[in-house]
Short mmCIF file of C-alpha atoms in Angstrom, two decimals:
data_model
loop_
_atom_site.label_atom_id
_atom_site.label_comp_id
_atom_site.label_asym_id
_atom_site.label_seq_id
_atom_site.Cartn_x
_atom_site.Cartn_y
_atom_site.Cartn_z
CA MET N 68 -132.81 -58.32 -15.07
CA THR N 69 -136.19 -56.74 -14.27
CA TYR N 70 -137.36 -53.85 -16.24
CA SER N 71 -137.03 -50.83 -14.09
CA GLY N 72 -139.53 -48.80 -15.83
CA ASN N 73 -138.10 -45.30 -15.25
CA SER N 74 -135.39 -43.10 -16.85
CA SER N 75 -132.80 -43.84 -14.20
CA GLY N 76 -133.03 -47.69 -14.88
CA PRO N 77 -130.14 -49.54 -16.57
CA LEU N 78 -132.17 -49.32 -20.00
CA PHE N 79 -131.49 -45.62 -20.05
CA ALA N 80 -128.22 -45.61 -18.09
CA GLU N 81 -126.56 -47.90 -21.05
CA GLY N 82 -124.31 -45.58 -23.01
CA GLY N 83 -126.19 -42.53 -21.41
CA ALA N 84 -124.61 -39.17 -21.74
CA GLY N 85 -124.45 -37.00 -18.72
CA ALA N 86 -125.33 -33.45 -18.94
CA LEU N 87 -121.96 -32.74 -16.94
CA ARG N 88 -119.91 -34.41 -19.62
CA LEU N 89 -121.76 -32.57 -22.41
CA LEU N 90 -121.12 -29.18 -20.77
CA ALA N 91 -117.44 -30.19 -20.42
CA TYR N 92 -117.27 -30.94 -24.16
CA LEU N 93 -119.06 -27.82 -25.05
CA MET N 94 -116.76 -25.68 -23.07
CA VAL N 95 -113.79 -27.25 -24.75
CA ALA N 96 -115.22 -26.68 -28.07
CA VAL N 97 -116.06 -23.05 -27.32
CA ILE N 98 -112.51 -22.45 -25.90
CA LEU N 99 -111.02 -23.96 -29.10
CA MET N 100 -113.29 -21.97 -31.34
CA VAL N 101 -112.50 -18.64 -29.65
CA ALA N 102 -108.62 -19.46 -29.59
CA ASP N 103 -108.95 -20.29 -33.29
CA PHE N 104 -111.04 -17.10 -34.12
CA ARG N 105 -109.44 -14.57 -31.93
CA GLY N 106 -105.76 -15.39 -31.68
CA GLY N 107 -105.19 -17.81 -34.48
CA TYR N 108 -103.16 -19.64 -31.75
CA LEU N 109 -104.07 -22.92 -33.52
CA GLN N 110 -102.65 -22.22 -37.02
CA GLN N 111 -99.55 -24.23 -36.42
CA LEU N 112 -101.70 -27.09 -35.20
CA ARG N 113 -103.89 -26.78 -38.29
CA GLY N 114 -100.80 -26.71 -40.38
CA TRP N 115 -99.64 -29.96 -39.26
CA LEU N 116 -103.06 -31.79 -39.23
CA SER N 117 -103.68 -30.51 -42.68
CA LEU N 118 -101.02 -32.92 -44.01
CA LEU N 119 -103.45 -35.66 -43.06
CA ASN N 120 -106.05 -33.85 -45.39
CA GLU N 121 -104.01 -34.39 -48.30
CA PRO N 122 -105.17 -38.04 -49.24
CA LEU N 123 -108.75 -37.06 -48.42
CA TYR N 124 -108.65 -34.17 -50.74
CA ARG N 125 -107.05 -36.32 -53.48
CA ILE N 126 -109.64 -39.13 -53.24
CA ALA N 127 -112.63 -36.61 -52.88
CA SER N 128 -111.49 -34.69 -56.06
CA SER N 129 -110.57 -37.78 -57.98
CA PRO N 130 -114.09 -38.32 -59.62
CA ALA N 131 -114.04 -34.67 -60.86
CA VAL N 132 -110.54 -35.14 -62.13
CA ALA N 133 -111.28 -38.34 -63.76
CA ALA N 134 -114.31 -36.93 -65.43
CA SER N 135 -112.36 -34.15 -66.81
CA ALA N 136 -109.73 -36.28 -68.08
CA LEU N 137 -112.32 -38.35 -69.77
CA ARG N 138 -113.89 -35.42 -71.35
CA ASP N 139 -110.44 -34.39 -72.63
CA ALA N 140 -109.94 -37.87 -74.08
CA MET N 141 -113.42 -38.01 -75.75
CA VAL N 142 -113.17 -34.45 -77.40
CA GLY N 143 -112.63 -34.80 -81.04
CA ARG N 144 -109.80 -33.33 -83.11
CA GLN N 145 -112.08 -30.89 -84.80
CA ASN N 146 -113.18 -29.46 -81.38
CA LEU N 147 -109.45 -28.88 -80.36
CA ALA N 148 -108.82 -27.34 -83.81
CA ALA N 149 -111.57 -24.91 -83.25
CA ASP N 150 -110.58 -24.22 -79.81
CA ARG N 151 -106.98 -23.45 -81.07
CA ASP N 152 -108.24 -21.01 -83.56
CA ALA N 153 -110.37 -19.23 -81.19
CA LEU N 154 -107.64 -18.94 -78.76
CA ARG N 155 -105.17 -17.79 -81.45
CA SER N 156 -107.32 -15.01 -82.41
CA GLU N 157 -108.08 -13.99 -78.88
CA LEU N 158 -104.25 -13.96 -78.42
CA LEU N 159 -103.81 -11.52 -81.38
CA VAL N 160 -106.50 -9.30 -79.99
CA ALA N 161 -104.92 -9.25 -76.48
CA GLN N 162 -101.32 -8.52 -78.14
CA ALA N 163 -102.77 -5.64 -79.92
CA GLN N 164 -104.37 -4.35 -76.67
CA LEU N 165 -101.03 -4.97 -74.78
CA GLY N 166 -99.07 -2.99 -77.44
CA ARG N 167 -101.41 -0.06 -76.80
CA LEU N 168 -101.10 -0.55 -73.11
CA ASP N 169 -97.29 -0.42 -73.21
CA ALA N 170 -97.42 3.02 -74.85
CA VAL N 171 -99.88 4.29 -72.19
CA GLN N 172 -97.54 2.71 -69.53
CA ARG N 173 -94.53 4.61 -70.75
CA GLU N 174 -96.31 7.74 -70.87
CA ASN N 175 -97.65 7.17 -67.29
CA GLU N 176 -94.19 6.51 -66.19
CA ARG N 177 -92.89 9.68 -67.59
CA LEU N 178 -95.76 11.72 -66.04
CA ARG N 179 -94.97 10.20 -62.71
CA GLN N 180 -91.45 11.21 -63.01
CA LEU N 181 -92.43 14.79 -63.95
CA MET N 182 -94.87 14.83 -60.99
CA GLY N 183 -92.04 14.03 -58.61
CA GLY N 184 -91.53 10.25 -58.86
CA THR N 185 -94.29 8.44 -56.83
CA ARG N 186 -93.18 4.96 -57.63
CA GLY N 187 -95.92 2.66 -58.84
CA LEU N 188 -96.21 -0.82 -57.45
CA ARG N 189 -95.34 -3.95 -59.34
CA LEU N 190 -97.83 -6.69 -59.48
CA GLN N 191 -96.67 -10.39 -59.31
CA VAL N 192 -98.84 -13.12 -60.11
CA GLN N 193 -98.59 -16.89 -59.84
CA LEU N 194 -100.86 -19.48 -61.36
CA ALA N 195 -102.82 -21.97 -58.95
CA SER N 196 -105.53 -24.34 -59.50
CA LEU N 197 -108.78 -24.68 -57.40
CA ALA N 198 -108.90 -28.27 -55.85
CA ASP N 199 -112.10 -29.99 -56.83
CA ILE N 200 -113.68 -30.25 -53.57
CA ASP N 201 -116.53 -28.32 -51.89
CA LEU N 202 -116.05 -27.36 -48.27
CA ASP N 203 -119.36 -25.82 -47.61
CA PRO N 204 -121.85 -24.39 -50.09
CA PHE N 205 -122.76 -21.55 -47.72
CA ARG N 206 -119.51 -20.22 -46.90
CA HIS N 207 -117.89 -19.59 -50.24
CA ARG N 208 -114.63 -20.96 -49.52
CA ILE N 209 -112.38 -22.57 -51.99
CA VAL N 210 -109.16 -24.60 -51.67
CA LEU N 211 -105.99 -23.91 -53.85
CA ASP N 212 -103.58 -26.37 -54.82
CA ARG N 213 -100.47 -24.04 -53.66
CA GLY N 214 -99.51 -23.53 -50.24
CA GLY N 215 -96.89 -22.02 -48.04
CA ARG N 216 -94.15 -23.87 -49.84
CA ALA N 217 -94.95 -22.14 -53.14
CA GLY N 218 -94.74 -18.70 -51.39
CA VAL N 219 -98.48 -18.19 -50.83
CA ARG N 220 -99.29 -16.26 -47.77
CA THR N 221 -102.43 -14.93 -45.97
CA GLY N 222 -104.16 -11.92 -47.61
CA LEU N 223 -103.06 -12.38 -51.13
CA ALA N 224 -105.57 -11.40 -53.76
CA ILE N 225 -106.94 -14.06 -56.23
CA ILE N 226 -108.02 -13.12 -59.67
CA ASP N 227 -109.09 -14.93 -62.73
CA GLY N 228 -108.92 -13.86 -66.46
CA SER N 229 -111.76 -11.42 -65.91
CA GLY N 230 -111.67 -10.08 -62.47
CA LEU N 231 -111.33 -10.25 -58.64
CA VAL N 232 -112.14 -13.74 -57.13
CA GLY N 233 -111.33 -13.33 -53.50
CA GLN N 234 -108.34 -13.64 -51.13
CA VAL N 235 -106.29 -16.13 -49.30
CA THR N 236 -107.33 -16.72 -45.61
CA GLN N 237 -105.41 -19.68 -44.39
CA VAL N 238 -102.03 -21.00 -45.64
CA THR N 239 -100.86 -24.69 -44.92
CA PRO N 240 -97.68 -26.09 -46.46
CA MET N 241 -99.56 -27.69 -49.29
CA ARG N 242 -102.69 -25.91 -49.67
CA ALA N 243 -104.37 -22.47 -49.21
CA ASN N 244 -107.79 -21.76 -48.29
CA ALA N 245 -109.58 -18.64 -49.74
CA ILE N 246 -112.48 -16.58 -49.35
CA LEU N 247 -114.57 -15.44 -52.39
CA ILE N 248 -115.82 -11.83 -52.63
CA SER N 249 -119.39 -13.08 -52.43
CA ASP N 250 -119.00 -14.44 -49.09
CA PRO N 251 -121.34 -12.57 -46.75
CA SER N 252 -118.54 -11.77 -44.47
CA HIS N 253 -116.37 -10.30 -47.09
CA ALA N 254 -116.09 -6.73 -47.99
CA VAL N 255 -113.75 -5.15 -50.62
CA PRO N 256 -112.82 -1.47 -50.98
CA VAL N 257 -113.84 -0.42 -54.59
CA GLN N 258 -113.82 2.81 -56.85
CA VAL N 259 -116.19 3.40 -59.66
CA GLN N 260 -113.95 3.29 -62.60
CA ARG N 261 -115.66 6.29 -64.52
CA SER N 262 -116.05 8.61 -61.63
CA GLY N 263 -113.42 7.49 -59.14
CA LEU N 264 -116.05 7.42 -56.28
CA ARG N 265 -114.71 5.36 -53.68
CA THR N 266 -116.95 2.86 -51.63
CA ILE N 267 -117.14 -0.72 -50.41
CA ALA N 268 -118.70 -3.70 -51.91
CA PHE N 269 -119.98 -6.47 -49.55
CA GLY N 270 -120.63 -10.09 -50.37
CA THR N 271 -124.18 -11.55 -50.19
CA GLY N 272 -123.79 -15.17 -50.10
CA GLU N 273 -125.03 -15.32 -53.62
CA LEU N 274 -122.26 -15.90 -56.21
CA ASN N 275 -123.80 -13.30 -58.53
CA ARG N 276 -124.45 -10.57 -56.49
CA LEU N 277 -122.51 -7.92 -54.37
CA VAL N 278 -124.24 -5.08 -52.51
CA ILE N 279 -122.88 -1.43 -52.21
CA PRO N 280 -124.76 0.23 -49.38
CA ASN N 281 -124.62 3.78 -48.05
CA ILE N 282 -124.12 5.56 -51.21
CA PRO N 283 -124.71 9.46 -50.98
CA GLN N 284 -127.40 10.72 -53.14
CA SER N 285 -125.04 13.10 -54.92
CA ALA N 286 -122.64 10.41 -55.74
CA ASP N 287 -121.93 9.87 -59.35
CA ILE N 288 -122.68 6.19 -60.04
CA ARG N 289 -124.98 4.70 -62.64
CA VAL N 290 -126.13 1.36 -63.93
CA GLY N 291 -123.50 -0.35 -65.94
CA ASP N 292 -120.52 1.31 -64.17
CA LEU N 293 -117.40 -0.77 -63.65
CA LEU N 294 -116.05 -1.20 -60.06
CA ILE N 295 -112.32 -1.65 -59.56
CA THR N 296 -110.42 -2.25 -56.45
CA SER N 297 -109.40 1.08 -54.85
CA GLY N 298 -106.37 -0.26 -53.05
CA MET N 299 -107.51 1.42 -49.94
CA GLY N 300 -106.72 -0.53 -46.64
CA GLY N 301 -103.74 -2.22 -48.47
CA GLY N 302 -105.59 -5.61 -48.64
CA PHE N 303 -105.96 -5.71 -52.40
CA PRO N 304 -103.67 -4.26 -55.22
CA ALA N 305 -105.60 -1.19 -56.86
CA GLY N 306 -107.06 -1.40 -60.23
CA LEU N 307 -108.36 -4.98 -60.46
CA LEU N 308 -111.81 -5.28 -62.02
CA VAL N 309 -114.44 -6.25 -59.48
CA ALA N 310 -118.00 -6.07 -60.53
CA HIS N 311 -120.44 -3.99 -62.59
CA ILE N 312 -123.51 -2.18 -61.20
CA THR N 313 -126.68 -3.91 -62.19
CA ARG N 314 -129.17 -1.96 -59.93
CA LEU N 315 -129.65 1.25 -58.04
CA GLN N 316 -132.33 1.80 -55.62
CA PRO N 317 -132.86 3.90 -52.47
CA ASP N 318 -132.33 2.23 -49.22
CA GLU N 319 -134.99 1.89 -46.41
CA THR N 320 -134.05 5.43 -44.85
CA ARG N 321 -134.43 6.92 -48.45
CA LEU N 322 -131.27 9.07 -47.45
CA PHE N 323 -128.80 6.79 -49.21
CA GLY N 324 -128.67 4.62 -52.09
CA LEU N 325 -128.00 0.93 -52.37
CA ALA N 326 -126.46 -0.59 -55.39
CA GLU N 327 -126.31 -4.24 -56.45
CA ALA N 328 -123.46 -5.30 -58.57
CA ARG N 329 -122.43 -8.48 -60.59
CA PRO N 330 -118.90 -9.86 -60.27
CA VAL N 331 -117.20 -9.88 -63.41
CA ALA N 332 -114.97 -13.03 -62.38
CA ALA N 333 -116.58 -16.45 -62.98
CA LEU N 334 -116.96 -17.29 -59.09
CA ASP N 335 -118.53 -20.77 -59.62
CA ARG N 336 -115.62 -22.96 -60.33
CA SER N 337 -113.04 -21.30 -62.33
CA GLY N 338 -110.60 -23.99 -62.78
CA GLU N 339 -107.37 -21.86 -62.65
CA VAL N 340 -106.83 -18.71 -60.81
CA LEU N 341 -104.03 -16.21 -60.43
CA LEU N 342 -102.58 -15.08 -57.21
CA VAL N 343 -101.56 -11.59 -57.07
CA TRP N 344 -99.37 -9.51 -54.77
CA ASP N 345 -97.88 -6.16 -55.24
CA GLN N 346 -94.48 -5.17 -54.49
CA PRO N 347 -92.72 -1.75 -54.53
CA ALA N 348 -90.94 -1.41 -57.88
CA ASP N 349 -87.39 -1.17 -57.09
CA ALA N 350 -85.89 -0.01 -60.43
CA LEU N 351 -87.90 2.18 -62.58
CA ASP N 352 -86.29 0.92 -65.98
CA GLU N 353 -87.28 -2.71 -65.14
CA MET N 354 -90.81 -1.93 -65.38
CA GLY N 355 -92.91 -3.13 -68.25
CA PRO N 356 -95.69 -5.14 -69.58
CA PRO N 357 -95.52 -8.82 -69.29
CA ALA N 358 -93.36 -9.25 -72.61
CA LEU N 359 -90.67 -11.49 -71.22
CA PRO N 360 -90.45 -13.25 -68.04
CA GLU N 361 -88.08 -11.96 -65.84
CA PRO N 362 -85.61 -13.92 -63.69
CA PRO N 363 -86.81 -14.28 -60.15
CA THR N 364 -83.49 -13.23 -58.69
CA GLU N 365 -84.47 -9.64 -58.17
CA SER N 366 -87.28 -10.80 -55.63
CA PRO N 367 -85.82 -13.44 -53.33
CA LYS N 368 -89.02 -14.06 -51.60
CA LEU N 369 -91.00 -15.07 -54.77
CA PRO N 370 -91.43 -18.50 -56.05
CA ALA N 371 -89.65 -19.25 -59.32
CA ASP N 372 -92.76 -19.15 -61.49
CA ALA N 373 -93.99 -15.87 -60.49
CA THR N 374 -93.98 -13.47 -63.32
CA PRO N 375 -94.65 -9.49 -63.26
CA ILE N 376 -97.64 -8.46 -65.25
CA ASP N 377 -98.26 -4.72 -64.72
CA GLU N 378 -97.11 -2.13 -62.42
CA ALA N 379 -98.53 1.31 -63.49
CA ALA N 380 -102.13 0.88 -62.89
CA VAL N 381 -101.76 1.52 -59.37
CA ASP N 382 -102.03 5.03 -58.37
CA ASP N 383 -100.74 7.01 -55.76
CA ARG N 384 -103.29 6.12 -53.07
CA GLY N 385 -102.30 2.57 -53.20
CA PRO N 386 -100.34 2.02 -50.09
CA SER N 387 -97.01 0.42 -50.47
CA GLN N 388 -96.42 -2.36 -48.16
CA MET C 1174 -128.46 -55.12 -32.46
CA SER C 1175 -125.81 -53.90 -30.10
CA ARG C 1176 -125.20 -57.60 -29.23
CA LEU C 1177 -123.75 -58.02 -32.69
CA ARG C 1178 -119.97 -58.53 -32.85
CA PRO C 1179 -118.37 -55.02 -33.07
CA THR C 1180 -117.35 -54.12 -36.49
CA PRO C 1181 -114.55 -51.64 -35.95
CA GLY C 1182 -113.65 -51.66 -39.75
CA LEU C 1183 -116.91 -50.81 -40.87
CA PHE C 1184 -117.21 -48.09 -38.25
CA ALA C 1185 -113.94 -46.28 -39.43
CA VAL C 1186 -114.81 -46.89 -43.25
CA SER C 1187 -118.05 -45.24 -42.62
CA VAL C 1188 -116.75 -42.22 -41.01
CA VAL C 1189 -114.16 -41.60 -43.55
CA ALA C 1190 -116.62 -42.12 -46.35
CA SER C 1191 -119.00 -39.34 -44.89
CA LEU C 1192 -116.02 -37.02 -44.73
CA LEU C 1193 -115.40 -37.86 -48.32
CA LEU C 1194 -118.99 -37.63 -49.29
CA GLY C 1195 -119.04 -34.10 -47.60
CA LEU C 1196 -116.07 -33.04 -49.64
CA MET C 1197 -117.40 -34.44 -53.03
CA PRO C 1198 -118.10 -31.61 -55.51
CA LEU C 1199 -121.56 -31.45 -56.86
CA PRO C 1200 -123.19 -29.58 -59.78
CA ALA C 1201 -123.89 -26.05 -58.64
CA ALA C 1202 -127.75 -26.64 -58.56
CA LEU C 1203 -127.39 -29.52 -56.05
CA LEU C 1204 -124.76 -27.88 -53.65
CA ALA C 1205 -127.13 -26.49 -51.30
CA ALA C 1206 -128.95 -29.85 -50.93
CA LYS C 1207 -125.94 -31.75 -49.65
CA PRO C 1208 -126.74 -33.22 -46.38
CA TYR C 1209 -124.59 -33.40 -43.40
CA TRP C 1210 -123.27 -36.87 -44.01
CA ILE C 1211 -121.08 -36.96 -41.08
CA ALA C 1212 -124.00 -36.45 -38.60
CA LEU C 1213 -126.08 -39.06 -40.29
CA VAL C 1214 -123.39 -41.78 -40.06
CA LEU C 1215 -122.80 -40.77 -36.38
CA ILE C 1216 -126.42 -40.83 -35.63
CA TYR C 1217 -126.65 -44.45 -36.91
CA TRP C 1218 -123.50 -45.57 -34.90
CA LEU C 1219 -124.83 -43.98 -31.68
CA LEU C 1220 -128.15 -45.61 -31.97
CA GLU C 1221 -126.89 -49.14 -33.01
CA ALA C 1222 -123.43 -49.28 -31.12
CA PRO C 1223 -123.31 -46.88 -28.23
CA ASP C 1224 -120.48 -48.89 -26.69
CA ARG C 1225 -118.53 -47.77 -29.72
CA ALA C 1226 -119.57 -44.14 -30.23
CA GLY C 1227 -120.21 -41.79 -27.54
CA LEU C 1228 -119.81 -38.12 -26.73
CA GLY C 1229 -116.05 -38.36 -26.82
CA THR C 1230 -116.14 -39.94 -30.31
CA ALA C 1231 -118.39 -37.35 -31.71
CA PHE C 1232 -116.17 -34.75 -30.30
CA LEU C 1233 -113.16 -36.17 -32.08
CA ILE C 1234 -114.81 -36.88 -35.31
CA GLY C 1235 -116.00 -33.16 -35.11
CA LEU C 1236 -112.46 -31.86 -34.65
CA ALA C 1237 -111.27 -33.95 -37.53
CA ALA C 1238 -114.09 -32.61 -39.62
CA ASP C 1239 -113.08 -29.02 -38.63
CA VAL C 1240 -109.64 -29.46 -39.81
CA VAL C 1241 -110.79 -31.17 -43.19
CA PHE C 1242 -113.45 -28.61 -43.88
CA GLY C 1243 -111.52 -25.46 -42.77
CA THR C 1244 -114.23 -24.53 -40.39
CA LEU C 1245 -113.30 -22.85 -37.08
CA ILE C 1246 -111.66 -25.60 -34.87
CA GLY C 1247 -114.34 -26.73 -32.66
CA GLU C 1248 -117.37 -25.68 -34.52
CA GLN C 1249 -118.31 -29.20 -35.83
CA ALA C 1250 -117.10 -30.70 -32.71
CA LEU C 1251 -119.66 -28.72 -30.90
CA ARG C 1252 -122.45 -29.38 -33.51
CA LEU C 1253 -121.78 -33.08 -33.43
CA THR C 1254 -121.41 -33.25 -29.62
CA ILE C 1255 -124.85 -31.63 -29.30
CA ILE C 1256 -126.35 -34.27 -31.66
CA ALA C 1257 -124.57 -37.16 -29.90
CA PHE C 1258 -126.04 -36.12 -26.58
CA LEU C 1259 -129.55 -35.70 -27.85
CA VAL C 1260 -129.43 -38.99 -29.64
CA LEU C 1261 -128.05 -40.77 -26.49
CA ARG C 1262 -130.73 -39.09 -24.35
CA PHE C 1263 -133.52 -40.53 -26.43
CA ARG C 1264 -131.71 -43.62 -27.71
CA ALA C 1265 -134.18 -46.11 -26.08
CA ARG C 1266 -137.03 -44.67 -27.71
CA LEU C 1267 -135.46 -43.69 -31.04
CA ARG C 1268 -134.34 -47.30 -31.56
CA PHE C 1269 -137.68 -48.83 -31.46
CA PHE C 1270 -139.28 -46.29 -33.77
CA PRO C 1271 -140.25 -47.38 -37.21
CA LEU C 1272 -137.89 -46.07 -39.90
CA SER C 1273 -140.37 -43.20 -41.03
CA GLN C 1274 -140.66 -42.04 -37.60
CA GLN C 1275 -137.08 -42.30 -36.93
CA ALA C 1276 -136.54 -40.19 -40.18
CA VAL C 1277 -138.80 -37.57 -38.51
CA ALA C 1278 -136.61 -37.67 -35.45
CA VAL C 1279 -133.47 -37.17 -37.57
CA PHE C 1280 -135.03 -34.28 -39.23
CA ALA C 1281 -135.45 -32.66 -35.82
CA LEU C 1282 -131.78 -33.26 -35.00
CA LEU C 1283 -130.63 -31.95 -38.36
CA LEU C 1284 -132.86 -28.89 -37.99
CA ASN C 1285 -131.53 -28.08 -34.38
CA ASP C 1286 -128.07 -28.42 -35.82
CA ARG C 1287 -128.61 -25.99 -38.40
CA VAL C 1288 -129.96 -23.51 -35.79
CA VAL C 1289 -126.78 -24.17 -33.81
CA THR C 1290 -124.65 -23.45 -36.88
CA LEU C 1291 -126.36 -20.28 -37.57
CA GLY C 1292 -125.73 -19.10 -33.97
CA ILE C 1293 -121.95 -20.08 -34.19
CA ARG C 1294 -121.64 -18.30 -37.58
CA ALA C 1295 -123.65 -15.33 -36.30
CA PHE C 1296 -121.17 -15.00 -33.37
CA SER C 1297 -118.18 -15.19 -35.80
CA GLY C 1298 -119.54 -12.37 -37.84
CA GLU C 1299 -120.75 -14.19 -40.87
CA GLY C 1300 -123.90 -12.91 -42.28
CA LEU C 1301 -127.36 -14.90 -42.66
CA PRO C 1302 -127.31 -17.44 -45.31
CA PRO C 1303 -129.89 -17.68 -47.93
CA LEU C 1304 -133.07 -19.66 -47.58
CA THR C 1305 -131.68 -22.62 -49.48
CA PHE C 1306 -129.58 -23.17 -46.23
CA TRP C 1307 -132.69 -24.90 -44.72
CA LEU C 1308 -132.78 -27.31 -47.74
CA ALA C 1309 -129.97 -29.82 -46.29
CA PRO C 1310 -131.91 -31.21 -43.22
CA VAL C 1311 -134.80 -32.27 -45.48
CA VAL C 1312 -132.50 -34.00 -48.00
CA GLY C 1313 -130.75 -35.52 -44.87
CA THR C 1314 -134.17 -36.95 -43.62
CA LEU C 1315 -135.04 -38.40 -46.89
CA LEU C 1316 -131.82 -40.17 -47.19
CA TRP C 1317 -131.84 -41.49 -43.57
CA PRO C 1318 -133.94 -44.72 -44.20
CA TRP C 1319 -131.70 -45.74 -47.01
CA LEU C 1320 -128.54 -45.10 -45.22
CA PHE C 1321 -129.87 -46.91 -42.14
CA LEU C 1322 -130.86 -50.12 -44.17
CA LEU C 1323 -127.38 -49.85 -46.02
CA LEU C 1324 -125.28 -49.71 -42.87
CA ASP C 1325 -127.42 -52.53 -41.16
CA GLY C 1326 -127.07 -54.70 -44.27
CA LEU C 1327 -123.54 -54.22 -44.37
CA ARG C 1328 -123.03 -55.04 -40.64
CA LEU C 1329 -125.20 -58.10 -40.90
CA ARG C 1330 -123.10 -59.26 -43.99
CA LEU C 1331 -119.91 -58.90 -42.24
CA ARG C 1332 -120.99 -60.74 -39.25
CA VAL C 1333 -122.46 -63.62 -41.24
CA ARG C 1334 -119.15 -64.04 -43.18
CA ASP C 1335 -117.05 -64.03 -39.78
CA LEU C 1336 -119.17 -66.83 -38.31
#
């Protein structure tokens, strides 16, 4: 073989990639993306293929699982005892608060009946764990270990012990993907708890910051105010804690205000989360705080381990689905 | 090097390993620095064994990665196909670069990939990522020589054992 010296020679032709083939592949990729984005036509396909993910997810999360198991094994008796004592006192406080809540709830119920019986919504929760894998640090997505088989469906709100975490975006039989409220493409309708001002909180791509743009200058909002979900739009149940305001400033136009808020939930790796969905309360007398686990028979769609927690925190604006 | 015995096992194992490395959880401080492992491994195979890996392979690996990482189906397929095309285009030159120079070329490829990613995400309505988004190509570049030497060493060892 002689060296041909230009780019059309065998040296370059070997394994060469034609621009035409590139274009063809790019076209196919773009069509797939559009189909996935617009129509969700590929949801079914994704569901099947995701079963193949299972072993990969298992292996990828095994170091983290092993590490936490090791930590559990190494932690001493004393620490465990201290933890137990702390939890016990927390439980006491929580129970005391629940007792008070119970009274408030009954009062709320009576008032509702007086006002003509707008029925509250019942919140159902189910426990799920985050899988110890990291999809993409810039997209604020998480993977849960419950999927369609456990009754999870797209759009469910996710909370942890302190507040709103995100919502479910994709469901496969074994897993569910969710988007965090801090994702730059996520927005949640909120309400200032103190003044009732309704607005929208957008994610920023940083785990500890949300922004609330376009606040009118006359609006009643202050640093330190708590934001709760307003239930507008039907995406989230009303009354879940979201964030507290950390900073207020005028925006570029100086006509509106711009607020920054810090999510109350621990968005960076909270190990366990609750999936929440609301459901019209069918029978008023069955309402109540989470004292006893109710049998799941009243709601055939729900999985067996779902327990009702709260129903009356939802006001009339919360759309019933 | 491409005259070496083909090592199908190593190819598959390295691709799966790169998927796993991508999924691996890291401490929050290091998260942004996670390099695009799949692209690094793919670049190696495109350089060293173009009869094994081509545009089609890159596309299929990308589809698999899309399903695993929950991105839009086709996103990573598009990104990897573009990388594969560029590598194959300049393969004859890249192969004879010293490792340091090759790393610079890999940096350019990864940076280009970041721009493509940004474009796709902007189109699908996701906002601008923070500045640390641009850290991953740098880390990938720093890792490239070691990855290259590792995979080369493994291939050589496998071949020696088989002879």
